[in-house]
Amino acid sequence: RGPLHGIPILVKDNIASGDAMMTSAGSLALDGVRAPKDSHVVARLRAAGAILLGKTNLSEWANFRSTRSSSGWSSRCGQVRNAYATDRTPGGSSSGSGVATARGFCAAAIGTETDGSIVVPSAMNSIVGIKPTVGLVGRSGIIPISKSQDTAGPMARSVIDAAIVLAAIAGVDPADPVTTAAKPMEFCSFIKSDGLRDKRIGVVRNYAGFHERVDAVFETALAALTDGGATVIDGLSLPSHVEIRQYELTVMLTEFKVGLNAYLVSLGERSSIRSLAALIAFNETHAERVMPYFGQEKLLQAEKTNGLDDKVYQNALAACGKLTRDNGIDRTISENHLHALVAPTTSAPWAIDLINGDNRLGGSSSPAAVAGYPSVTVPMGYVSGLPVGLSFIGDAWREGSL
């Protein structure tokens, strides 16, 4: 019936399926809520012959609830645990998708990313994750955070498996105007044993250096790139996470309120929660179950935003594009004649801490995520048995070459 005929796939629980399965984003506020129809991604999976085994747990609201959240925790399903060490974080927000794939519960899974939510759990569970160009994969039926940055993508145990799934889900979504430029292709045709030969790879040094043992694994990976025939151009930098984040957060908070309100209204009588304000009130009423460890600071911040016509939002959106595209990835690739950039994806998985939240040391997801550009993480090695990943980052529509 198709390229995924009979292949068992799991999807993240913020991706709608018009069947008996819930679509809850891990929230008790949407417990029992079933979507009216398949999301575009699920429809394409079914058309390709895939068997949807179930939904995977995630960081609640795709980790857009609290400033002290624990990745992989949701009020509906509890804490996801790393595939390699159960006292360690799985990374987020596509936590269950990463662990299920690493553990062999499925052939592959679908995650979503706004900033890091595919590549981080993939790296922390030693699998491959592809964060596509925004616009390659349709987003209708996916509970939104940011229309500027949201995308779904495959998580698998090998690059070729991820490429097969990406080819199945990529394409124009009539309900998502950003996909009009999407050009479906056979991504597997790009995979070659000598794919690094004569390629110029830039090393983004300011997105490394957060842990000496991760750096040691990174140096081994850079040597492997050279051994594979690549020319490695070292000492490059991109605008820092701190520079980007001040604008990115304004964009996400504003777009989250607009997008979530529209999604909740679309559920109609299927859900009693019809707005972000109603969600906040539900969480406060059920605080003992919903917020036993951390709060809903980001939801409260989002509710205070003033919509897409707000000049503060529009200026922040423009700043994001300038930092990550014009003065970031585009300029660095062009000036150095590069095929890709590389950096460590994230730190080794930290110990789960439900009270203090995630103990992030560093990572490289932000430039590609905010630009809406593709990134691919592959297993890079291990630090005391804990996985770390290597990210390949490119400009728009470069999934194949990455």
Tab-separated table of C-alpha atoms in Angstrom:
chain	number	residue	atom	x	y	z
A	1	ARG	CA	0.000	0.000	0.000
A	2	GLY	CA	2.908	2.361	0.448
A	3	PRO	CA	6.463	2.905	1.693
A	4	LEU	CA	5.420	2.407	5.345
A	5	HIS	CA	3.151	-0.592	4.724
A	6	GLY	CA	2.637	-2.374	8.039
A	7	ILE	CA	5.307	-0.315	9.813
A	8	PRO	CA	4.489	0.485	13.480
A	9	ILE	CA	4.701	4.210	14.218
A	10	LEU	CA	4.032	6.200	17.392
A	11	VAL	CA	3.020	9.863	17.363
A	12	LYS	CA	3.419	12.557	19.980
A	13	ASP	CA	0.292	13.343	21.978
A	14	ASN	CA	-0.075	16.841	20.567
A	15	ILE	CA	-0.732	15.485	17.058
A	16	ALA	CA	-4.415	14.896	16.333
A	17	SER	CA	-5.772	11.540	15.245
A	18	GLY	CA	-9.444	11.152	14.358
A	19	ASP	CA	-9.900	7.834	16.130
A	20	ALA	CA	-10.330	6.399	19.629
A	21	MET	CA	-7.019	7.891	20.832
A	22	MET	CA	-6.961	11.152	22.779
A	23	THR	CA	-5.031	14.241	21.725
A	24	SER	CA	-4.213	15.979	25.004
A	25	ALA	CA	-0.748	17.601	24.872
A	26	GLY	CA	-0.263	15.778	28.184
A	27	SER	CA	-2.752	18.059	29.927
A	28	LEU	CA	-5.488	16.932	32.288
A	29	ALA	CA	-7.540	19.805	30.852
A	30	LEU	CA	-7.811	17.806	27.607
A	31	ASP	CA	-8.045	14.375	29.219
A	32	GLY	CA	-10.586	12.361	27.247
A	33	VAL	CA	-10.701	14.818	24.330
A	34	ARG	CA	-10.657	13.195	20.907
A	35	ALA	CA	-9.908	15.161	17.763
A	36	PRO	CA	-12.613	15.486	15.084
A	37	LYS	CA	-10.251	14.272	12.330
A	38	ASP	CA	-6.690	13.218	11.560
A	39	SER	CA	-3.960	15.827	11.488
A	40	HIS	CA	-2.249	16.231	8.117
A	41	VAL	CA	0.757	14.254	9.392
A	42	VAL	CA	-1.362	11.336	10.618
A	43	ALA	CA	-3.354	11.281	7.373
A	44	ARG	CA	-0.131	11.030	5.367
A	45	LEU	CA	1.195	8.266	7.618
A	46	ARG	CA	-1.994	6.254	7.133
A	47	ALA	CA	-1.897	6.844	3.376
A	48	ALA	CA	1.662	5.496	3.327
A	49	GLY	CA	0.454	2.309	5.047
A	50	ALA	CA	1.757	2.962	8.554
A	51	ILE	CA	0.121	1.415	11.617
A	52	LEU	CA	-0.382	3.940	14.414
A	53	LEU	CA	0.286	2.017	17.614
A	54	GLY	CA	-0.505	4.888	19.959
A	55	LYS	CA	0.451	8.293	21.323
A	56	THR	CA	3.603	9.142	23.262
A	57	ASN	CA	3.837	11.173	26.443
A	58	LEU	CA	5.539	14.566	26.252
A	59	SER	CA	6.482	17.595	28.279
A	60	GLU	CA	3.048	19.094	28.999
A	61	TRP	CA	1.970	21.628	26.337
A	62	ALA	CA	5.213	20.755	24.531
A	63	ASN	CA	7.164	22.283	27.429
A	64	PHE	CA	5.438	25.636	27.172
A	65	ARG	CA	3.907	25.847	30.625
A	66	SER	CA	6.523	26.624	33.275
A	67	THR	CA	9.958	28.178	33.642
A	68	ARG	CA	10.866	25.319	36.034
A	69	SER	CA	9.451	22.348	34.160
A	70	SER	CA	10.952	18.870	34.094
A	71	SER	CA	11.246	17.665	30.494
A	72	GLY	CA	9.030	14.672	29.863
A	73	TRP	CA	6.587	15.338	32.725
A	74	SER	CA	2.887	15.809	32.093
A	75	SER	CA	-0.053	15.938	34.485
A	76	ARG	CA	-1.903	13.290	32.469
A	77	CYS	CA	0.858	10.697	32.217
A	78	GLY	CA	3.681	11.538	34.643
A	79	GLN	CA	7.430	11.469	33.974
A	80	VAL	CA	9.100	9.906	30.932
A	81	ARG	CA	12.531	8.460	31.749
A	82	ASN	CA	15.666	8.231	29.643
A	83	ALA	CA	16.161	5.016	27.661
A	84	TYR	CA	19.739	4.640	28.953
A	85	ALA	CA	19.333	5.601	32.617
A	86	THR	CA	15.929	5.845	34.260
A	87	ASP	CA	17.007	8.487	36.787
A	88	ARG	CA	17.957	10.791	33.900
A	89	THR	CA	15.918	13.162	31.746
A	90	PRO	CA	14.674	11.918	28.384
A	91	GLY	CA	14.965	15.450	26.975
A	92	GLY	CA	11.910	17.196	25.657
A	93	SER	CA	9.396	17.936	24.621
A	94	SER	CA	9.100	14.884	22.310
A	95	SER	CA	10.247	12.779	25.246
A	96	GLY	CA	8.140	9.667	24.787
A	97	SER	CA	8.824	9.619	21.047
A	98	GLY	CA	12.562	9.556	21.706
A	99	VAL	CA	12.493	6.890	24.400
A	100	ALA	CA	9.996	4.659	22.577
A	101	THR	CA	12.153	4.714	19.452
A	102	ALA	CA	15.365	4.007	21.371
A	103	ARG	CA	13.699	1.136	23.275
A	104	GLY	CA	12.323	-0.436	20.104
A	105	PHE	CA	8.633	0.048	20.929
A	106	CYS	CA	8.181	1.253	17.331
A	107	ALA	CA	10.111	1.431	14.074
A	108	ALA	CA	10.010	5.227	14.270
A	109	ALA	CA	8.065	8.007	15.935
A	110	ILE	CA	6.889	11.501	15.134
A	111	GLY	CA	7.936	14.424	17.302
A	112	THR	CA	7.308	18.132	17.065
A	113	GLU	CA	9.738	20.986	17.590
A	114	THR	CA	9.479	24.669	18.320
A	115	ASP	CA	13.021	24.888	19.704
A	116	GLY	CA	14.887	21.684	20.503
A	117	SER	CA	11.925	19.366	21.019
A	118	ILE	CA	12.922	16.863	18.316
A	119	VAL	CA	16.708	17.125	18.338
A	120	VAL	CA	17.241	17.196	22.126
A	121	PRO	CA	15.334	13.989	23.042
A	122	SER	CA	16.825	12.315	19.960
A	123	ALA	CA	20.361	13.188	21.082
A	124	MET	CA	19.686	12.216	24.701
A	125	ASN	CA	18.411	8.779	23.658
A	126	SER	CA	21.045	8.094	20.971
A	127	ILE	CA	18.745	8.180	17.936
A	128	VAL	CA	18.394	10.249	14.759
A	129	GLY	CA	16.049	13.236	14.692
A	130	ILE	CA	15.186	15.458	11.740
A	131	LYS	CA	13.830	18.948	12.426
A	132	PRO	CA	12.610	19.995	8.956
A	133	THR	CA	12.400	23.411	7.360
A	134	VAL	CA	9.210	25.091	8.558
A	135	GLY	CA	6.833	24.494	5.657
A	136	LEU	CA	8.020	21.040	4.569
A	137	VAL	CA	5.565	19.180	6.835
A	138	GLY	CA	1.962	20.302	7.283
A	139	ARG	CA	0.880	21.395	10.757
A	140	SER	CA	-2.915	21.317	10.642
A	141	GLY	CA	-4.188	19.283	13.578
A	142	ILE	CA	-1.046	19.817	15.672
A	143	ILE	CA	-1.589	21.687	18.945
A	144	PRO	CA	0.439	24.850	18.293
A	145	ILE	CA	3.010	26.959	20.079
A	146	SER	CA	4.505	29.142	17.339
A	147	LYS	CA	3.397	29.424	13.730
A	148	SER	CA	6.871	30.808	12.965
A	149	GLN	CA	8.787	27.837	14.378
A	150	ASP	CA	6.539	24.771	14.839
A	151	THR	CA	7.151	21.675	12.735
A	152	ALA	CA	6.734	17.917	13.008
A	153	GLY	CA	9.549	15.542	12.111
A	154	PRO	CA	10.713	11.924	12.285
A	155	MET	CA	12.703	10.249	15.063
A	156	ALA	CA	14.306	6.897	14.226
A	157	ARG	CA	17.218	4.614	15.006
A	158	SER	CA	18.972	5.212	11.671
A	159	VAL	CA	19.275	8.029	9.162
A	160	ILE	CA	17.662	5.975	6.410
A	161	ASP	CA	14.634	5.122	8.578
A	162	ALA	CA	14.190	8.808	9.407
A	163	ALA	CA	14.513	9.718	5.714
A	164	ILE	CA	11.830	7.203	4.723
A	165	VAL	CA	9.402	8.614	7.281
A	166	LEU	CA	10.203	12.214	6.325
A	167	ALA	CA	9.432	11.461	2.679
A	168	ALA	CA	6.072	10.029	3.746
A	169	ILE	CA	4.955	13.017	5.832
A	170	ALA	CA	6.393	15.889	3.734
A	171	GLY	CA	4.173	17.785	1.315
A	172	VAL	CA	1.591	20.510	0.821
A	173	ASP	CA	-1.085	20.804	3.509
A	174	PRO	CA	-4.125	22.704	2.131
A	175	ALA	CA	-4.899	23.930	5.660
A	176	ASP	CA	-1.366	25.249	6.289
A	177	PRO	CA	-0.390	28.066	3.866
A	178	VAL	CA	3.287	27.915	4.874
A	179	THR	CA	3.589	24.552	3.053
A	180	THR	CA	2.851	25.912	-0.433
A	181	ALA	CA	6.576	25.806	-1.260
A	182	ALA	CA	7.042	22.232	0.000
A	183	LYS	CA	8.532	19.911	-2.581
A	184	PRO	CA	8.185	16.236	-1.621
A	185	MET	CA	11.206	14.198	-2.607
A	186	GLU	CA	12.815	10.824	-2.141
A	187	PHE	CA	15.174	11.751	0.684
A	188	CYS	CA	16.788	8.297	0.721
A	189	SER	CA	18.434	9.045	-2.634
A	190	PHE	CA	20.711	11.526	-0.852
A	191	ILE	CA	22.176	8.890	1.474
A	192	LYS	CA	25.578	7.760	0.192
A	193	SER	CA	28.532	6.093	1.875
A	194	ASP	CA	30.870	8.839	0.612
A	195	GLY	CA	28.460	11.671	1.324
A	196	LEU	CA	31.085	13.712	3.194
A	197	ARG	CA	33.590	13.740	0.334
A	198	ASP	CA	34.521	17.279	-0.763
A	199	LYS	CA	31.983	18.853	1.601
A	200	ARG	CA	32.827	21.964	3.600
A	201	ILE	CA	31.597	21.721	7.190
A	202	GLY	CA	31.701	24.716	9.543
A	203	VAL	CA	32.257	24.257	13.288
A	204	VAL	CA	30.087	26.568	15.422
A	205	ARG	CA	32.444	26.931	18.371
A	206	ASN	CA	30.307	29.240	20.507
A	207	TYR	CA	27.658	26.514	20.728
A	208	ALA	CA	30.196	24.088	22.204
A	209	GLY	CA	32.360	24.552	25.290
A	210	PHE	CA	29.669	23.997	27.916
A	211	HIS	CA	31.153	20.686	29.169
A	212	GLU	CA	34.672	19.376	28.661
A	213	ARG	CA	33.615	15.724	28.244
A	214	VAL	CA	31.033	16.593	25.603
A	215	ASP	CA	33.776	18.620	23.892
A	216	ALA	CA	36.049	15.568	23.871
A	217	VAL	CA	33.400	13.497	22.076
A	218	PHE	CA	32.812	16.435	19.705
A	219	GLU	CA	36.501	16.532	18.762
A	220	THR	CA	36.378	12.820	17.922
A	221	ALA	CA	33.341	13.474	15.727
A	222	LEU	CA	35.125	16.307	13.907
A	223	ALA	CA	38.035	13.966	13.212
A	224	ALA	CA	35.555	11.444	11.793
A	225	LEU	CA	34.186	14.116	9.441
A	226	THR	CA	37.705	14.802	8.178
A	227	ASP	CA	38.384	11.076	7.779
A	228	GLY	CA	35.189	10.860	5.714
A	229	GLY	CA	36.522	13.377	3.211
A	230	ALA	CA	35.091	16.652	4.528
A	231	THR	CA	36.993	19.894	4.885
A	232	VAL	CA	36.352	21.212	8.393
A	233	ILE	CA	36.382	24.990	8.816
A	234	ASP	CA	36.830	25.706	12.509
A	235	GLY	CA	36.298	28.703	14.763
A	236	LEU	CA	32.948	29.959	13.433
A	237	SER	CA	30.217	31.503	15.542
A	238	LEU	CA	26.516	32.321	15.350
A	239	PRO	CA	24.505	34.833	17.401
A	240	SER	CA	24.270	33.472	20.931
A	241	HIS	CA	21.287	31.800	22.529
A	242	VAL	CA	21.038	34.713	24.969
A	243	GLU	CA	20.822	37.235	22.101
A	244	ILE	CA	18.166	35.193	20.307
A	245	ARG	CA	16.061	34.153	23.295
A	246	GLN	CA	14.954	37.637	24.344
A	247	TYR	CA	13.134	38.053	21.025
A	248	GLU	CA	12.184	34.403	20.507
A	249	LEU	CA	10.241	34.257	23.778
A	250	THR	CA	8.140	37.304	22.831
A	251	VAL	CA	7.300	35.669	19.494
A	252	MET	CA	6.395	32.330	21.064
A	253	LEU	CA	4.259	33.816	23.845
A	254	THR	CA	2.282	35.938	21.389
A	255	GLU	CA	1.796	33.233	18.781
A	256	PHE	CA	0.949	30.622	21.420
A	257	LYS	CA	-2.065	32.559	22.684
A	258	VAL	CA	-3.412	33.177	19.186
A	259	GLY	CA	-2.747	29.639	17.954
A	260	LEU	CA	-3.965	27.790	21.036
A	261	ASN	CA	-7.202	29.810	21.247
A	262	ALA	CA	-7.928	28.941	17.602
A	263	TYR	CA	-7.172	25.247	18.171
A	264	LEU	CA	-9.350	24.992	21.284
A	265	VAL	CA	-12.273	26.704	19.550
A	266	SER	CA	-11.954	24.231	16.656
A	267	LEU	CA	-12.666	21.334	19.052
A	268	GLY	CA	-16.203	22.632	19.579
A	269	GLU	CA	-18.319	20.571	21.947
A	270	ARG	CA	-15.593	17.942	22.241
A	271	SER	CA	-13.833	20.043	24.896
A	272	SER	CA	-15.039	22.302	27.686
A	273	ILE	CA	-11.750	24.247	27.483
A	274	ARG	CA	-12.278	26.894	24.783
A	275	SER	CA	-9.468	29.370	25.466
A	276	LEU	CA	-6.085	29.893	27.086
A	277	ALA	CA	-7.847	31.795	29.878
A	278	ALA	CA	-10.088	28.777	30.520
A	279	LEU	CA	-7.036	26.495	30.559
A	280	ILE	CA	-5.342	28.698	33.163
A	281	ALA	CA	-8.482	28.637	35.302
A	282	PHE	CA	-8.727	24.830	35.002
A	283	ASN	CA	-5.117	24.447	36.126
A	284	GLU	CA	-5.686	26.687	39.127
A	285	THR	CA	-8.833	24.789	40.116
A	286	HIS	CA	-7.009	21.455	39.818
A	287	ALA	CA	-3.620	22.708	41.031
A	288	GLU	CA	-2.992	19.729	43.316
A	289	ARG	CA	-2.975	17.348	40.337
A	290	VAL	CA	-1.835	19.672	37.536
A	291	MET	CA	0.827	21.702	39.356
A	292	PRO	CA	2.275	19.570	42.162
A	293	TYR	CA	5.867	20.396	41.177
A	294	PHE	CA	5.909	23.513	38.984
A	295	GLY	CA	3.523	26.215	37.844
A	296	GLN	CA	2.145	27.749	34.656
A	297	GLU	CA	4.200	30.924	34.377
A	298	LYS	CA	4.443	30.802	30.573
A	299	LEU	CA	0.683	30.379	30.188
A	300	LEU	CA	0.147	33.445	32.361
A	301	GLN	CA	2.705	35.426	30.358
A	302	ALA	CA	1.100	34.377	27.071
A	303	GLU	CA	-2.359	35.434	28.226
A	304	LYS	CA	-1.047	38.984	28.722
A	305	THR	CA	0.139	39.344	25.089
A	306	ASN	CA	-1.689	41.593	22.633
A	307	GLY	CA	-1.943	39.664	19.390
A	308	LEU	CA	-0.140	39.556	16.051
A	309	ASP	CA	-0.677	43.267	15.303
A	310	ASP	CA	1.284	44.293	18.388
A	311	LYS	CA	4.416	46.246	17.407
A	312	VAL	CA	6.423	44.614	20.186
A	313	TYR	CA	5.675	41.206	18.643
A	314	GLN	CA	6.360	42.362	15.087
A	315	ASN	CA	9.689	43.917	16.051
A	316	ALA	CA	10.691	40.751	17.914
A	317	LEU	CA	9.781	38.599	14.899
A	318	ALA	CA	11.897	40.794	12.621
A	319	ALA	CA	14.802	40.632	15.084
A	320	CYS	CA	14.592	36.829	15.144
A	321	GLY	CA	14.908	36.654	11.367
A	322	LYS	CA	17.809	39.081	11.255
A	323	LEU	CA	19.758	37.322	14.004
A	324	THR	CA	19.281	33.727	12.914
A	325	ARG	CA	19.036	34.064	9.125
A	326	ASP	CA	20.580	37.290	7.751
A	327	ASN	CA	23.335	37.667	10.354
A	328	GLY	CA	23.361	34.012	11.358
A	329	ILE	CA	23.066	30.822	9.333
A	330	ASP	CA	22.731	32.415	5.877
A	331	ARG	CA	25.719	34.727	6.299
A	332	THR	CA	27.969	32.097	7.887
A	333	ILE	CA	27.238	29.495	5.200
A	334	SER	CA	27.590	31.994	2.347
A	335	GLU	CA	30.777	33.725	3.498
A	336	ASN	CA	32.544	30.416	4.170
A	337	HIS	CA	31.113	28.488	1.192
A	338	LEU	CA	29.767	25.760	3.474
A	339	HIS	CA	27.502	22.766	2.926
A	340	ALA	CA	26.538	22.565	6.624
A	341	LEU	CA	27.316	23.721	10.139
A	342	VAL	CA	27.943	21.366	13.069
A	343	ALA	CA	27.774	21.658	16.851
A	344	PRO	CA	26.975	19.406	19.818
A	345	THR	CA	23.198	19.032	19.968
A	346	THR	CA	22.904	19.322	23.749
A	347	SER	CA	24.493	18.196	27.004
A	348	ALA	CA	24.437	14.663	28.387
A	349	PRO	CA	21.094	13.879	30.107
A	350	TRP	CA	20.888	15.461	33.558
A	351	ALA	CA	19.294	13.913	36.641
A	352	ILE	CA	15.514	14.316	36.779
A	353	ASP	CA	14.566	17.043	39.261
A	354	LEU	CA	10.840	17.727	39.544
A	355	ILE	CA	11.324	20.578	42.029
A	356	ASN	CA	14.097	22.658	40.450
A	357	GLY	CA	13.408	21.655	36.861
A	358	ASP	CA	15.782	21.027	33.981
A	359	ASN	CA	19.512	21.563	34.500
A	360	ARG	CA	20.408	22.784	31.012
A	361	LEU	CA	24.106	23.353	30.366
A	362	GLY	CA	24.062	24.168	26.652
A	363	GLY	CA	22.818	23.184	23.225
A	364	SER	CA	22.638	24.306	19.609
A	365	SER	CA	18.959	24.026	18.644
A	366	SER	CA	18.018	27.723	18.723
A	367	PRO	CA	19.547	29.145	15.499
A	368	ALA	CA	17.868	26.624	13.164
A	369	ALA	CA	14.654	26.528	15.197
A	370	VAL	CA	14.156	30.294	15.222
A	371	ALA	CA	15.204	30.645	11.575
A	372	GLY	CA	12.780	27.883	10.574
A	373	TYR	CA	15.711	26.032	8.994
A	374	PRO	CA	16.488	22.288	9.036
A	375	SER	CA	18.721	20.452	11.469
A	376	VAL	CA	19.562	16.782	11.789
A	377	THR	CA	20.965	15.216	14.946
A	378	VAL	CA	22.817	11.892	14.873
A	379	PRO	CA	24.366	9.895	17.733
A	380	MET	CA	27.825	11.328	18.468
A	381	GLY	CA	28.947	9.113	21.352
A	382	TYR	CA	28.588	8.758	25.108
A	383	VAL	CA	29.677	10.455	28.324
A	384	SER	CA	29.781	7.829	31.116
A	385	GLY	CA	27.277	5.778	29.125
A	386	LEU	CA	24.925	8.716	28.577
A	387	PRO	CA	24.215	9.680	24.939
A	388	VAL	CA	25.205	12.924	23.257
A	389	GLY	CA	24.381	14.012	19.709
A	390	LEU	CA	25.925	15.903	16.801
A	391	SER	CA	23.751	18.403	14.906
A	392	PHE	CA	24.105	19.212	11.211
A	393	ILE	CA	22.474	22.588	10.451
A	394	GLY	CA	21.724	24.126	7.058
A	395	ASP	CA	19.737	26.816	5.315
A	396	ALA	CA	16.166	26.379	4.074
A	397	TRP	CA	15.132	23.164	2.259
A	398	ARG	CA	18.505	21.429	2.788
A	399	GLU	CA	17.160	18.320	4.516
A	400	GLY	CA	18.431	16.077	1.711
A	401	SER	CA	22.011	17.276	1.761
A	402	LEU	CA	22.101	17.378	5.593
